[in-house]
PDB file of C-alpha atoms in Angstrom:
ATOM      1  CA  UNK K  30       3.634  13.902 -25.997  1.00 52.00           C
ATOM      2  CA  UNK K  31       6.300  13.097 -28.239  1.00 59.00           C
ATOM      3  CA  UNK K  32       6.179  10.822 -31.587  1.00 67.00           C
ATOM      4  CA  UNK K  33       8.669   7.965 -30.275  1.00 72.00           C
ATOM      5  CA  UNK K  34       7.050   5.167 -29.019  1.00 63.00           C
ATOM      6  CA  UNK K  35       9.801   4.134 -26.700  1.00 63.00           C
ATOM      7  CA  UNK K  36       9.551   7.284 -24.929  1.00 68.00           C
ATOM      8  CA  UNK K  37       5.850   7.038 -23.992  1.00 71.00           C
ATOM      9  CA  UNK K  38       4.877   5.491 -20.876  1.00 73.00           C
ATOM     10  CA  UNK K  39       1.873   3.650 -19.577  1.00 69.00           C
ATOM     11  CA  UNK K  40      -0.366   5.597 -17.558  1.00 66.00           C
ATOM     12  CA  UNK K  41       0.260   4.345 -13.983  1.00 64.00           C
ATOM     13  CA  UNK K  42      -2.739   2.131 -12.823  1.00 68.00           C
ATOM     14  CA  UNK K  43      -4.633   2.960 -10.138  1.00 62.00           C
ATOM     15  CA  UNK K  44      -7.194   0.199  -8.331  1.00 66.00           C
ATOM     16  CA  UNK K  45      -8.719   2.690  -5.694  1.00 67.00           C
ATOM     17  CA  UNK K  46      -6.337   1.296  -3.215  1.00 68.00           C
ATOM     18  CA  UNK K  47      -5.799   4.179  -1.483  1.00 77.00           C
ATOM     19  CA  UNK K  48      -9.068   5.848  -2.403  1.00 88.00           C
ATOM     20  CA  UNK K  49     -11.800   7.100   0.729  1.00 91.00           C
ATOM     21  CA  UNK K  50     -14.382   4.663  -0.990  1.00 90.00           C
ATOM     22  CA  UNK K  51     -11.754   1.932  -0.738  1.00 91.00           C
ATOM     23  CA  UNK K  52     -10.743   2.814   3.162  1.00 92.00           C
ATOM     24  CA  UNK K  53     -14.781   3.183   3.981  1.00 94.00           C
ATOM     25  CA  UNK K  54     -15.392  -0.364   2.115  1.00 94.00           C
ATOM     26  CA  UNK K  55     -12.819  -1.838   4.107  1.00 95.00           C
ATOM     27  CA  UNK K  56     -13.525  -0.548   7.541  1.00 96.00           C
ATOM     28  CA  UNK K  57     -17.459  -1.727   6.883  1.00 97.00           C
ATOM     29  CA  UNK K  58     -16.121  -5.315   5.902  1.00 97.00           C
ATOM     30  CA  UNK K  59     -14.160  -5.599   9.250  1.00 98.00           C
ATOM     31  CA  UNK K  60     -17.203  -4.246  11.421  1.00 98.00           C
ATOM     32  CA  UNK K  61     -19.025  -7.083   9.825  1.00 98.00           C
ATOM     33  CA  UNK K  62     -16.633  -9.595  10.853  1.00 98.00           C
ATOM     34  CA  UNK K  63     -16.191  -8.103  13.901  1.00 98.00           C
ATOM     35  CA  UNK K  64     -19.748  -7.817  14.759  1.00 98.00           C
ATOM     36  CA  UNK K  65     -20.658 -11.733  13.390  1.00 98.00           C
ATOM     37  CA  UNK K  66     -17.711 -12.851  15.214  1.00 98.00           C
ATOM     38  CA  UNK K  67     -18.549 -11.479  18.378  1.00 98.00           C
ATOM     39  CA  UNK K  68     -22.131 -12.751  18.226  1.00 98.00           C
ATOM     40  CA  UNK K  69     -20.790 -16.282  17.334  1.00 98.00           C
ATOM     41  CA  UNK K  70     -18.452 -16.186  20.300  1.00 98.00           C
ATOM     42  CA  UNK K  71     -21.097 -14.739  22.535  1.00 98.00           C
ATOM     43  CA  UNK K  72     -24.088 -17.748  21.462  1.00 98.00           C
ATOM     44  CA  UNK K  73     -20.846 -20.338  22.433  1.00 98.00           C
ATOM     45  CA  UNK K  74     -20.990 -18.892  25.143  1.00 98.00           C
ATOM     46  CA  UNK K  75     -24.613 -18.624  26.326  1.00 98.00           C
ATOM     47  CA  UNK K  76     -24.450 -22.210  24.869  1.00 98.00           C
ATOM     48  CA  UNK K  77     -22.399 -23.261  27.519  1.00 97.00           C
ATOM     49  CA  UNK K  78     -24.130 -21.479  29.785  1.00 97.00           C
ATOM     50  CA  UNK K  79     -27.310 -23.261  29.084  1.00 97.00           C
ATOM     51  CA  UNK K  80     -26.249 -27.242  28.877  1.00 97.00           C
ATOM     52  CA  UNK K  81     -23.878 -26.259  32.337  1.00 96.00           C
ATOM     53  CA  UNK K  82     -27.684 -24.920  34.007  1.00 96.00           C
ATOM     54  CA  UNK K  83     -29.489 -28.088  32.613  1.00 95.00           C
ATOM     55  CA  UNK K  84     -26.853 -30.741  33.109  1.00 92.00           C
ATOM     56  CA  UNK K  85     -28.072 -34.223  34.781  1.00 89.00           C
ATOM     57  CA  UNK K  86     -26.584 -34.554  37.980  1.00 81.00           C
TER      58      UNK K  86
END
């Protein structure tokens, strides 16, 4: 380390971006989308499903 202030540098910051924890955090948060989306889109479905079975006629 030297004395002169202008020489010193800021350590460089690091947010875990491109840490494992980060990756595994981020591949659980899209598995939960992906599952709740899919489960949404599959109730439309059986939604449909079920008025088209009891419609008058």
């Amino acid at each position: 380390m030297t004395d002169n202030p202008a020489e010193q540098t800021a350590p460089p910051r690091d947010l875990g971006a491109g840490s494992e924890k980060y990756k595994e955090k981020a591949v659980a948060f899209r598995v939960l989308i992906y599952v709740v989306v899919s489960h949404l889109l599959a109730g439309f479905i059986w939604l449909l499903f079920h008025l088209g079975a009891h419609a008058p006629k």
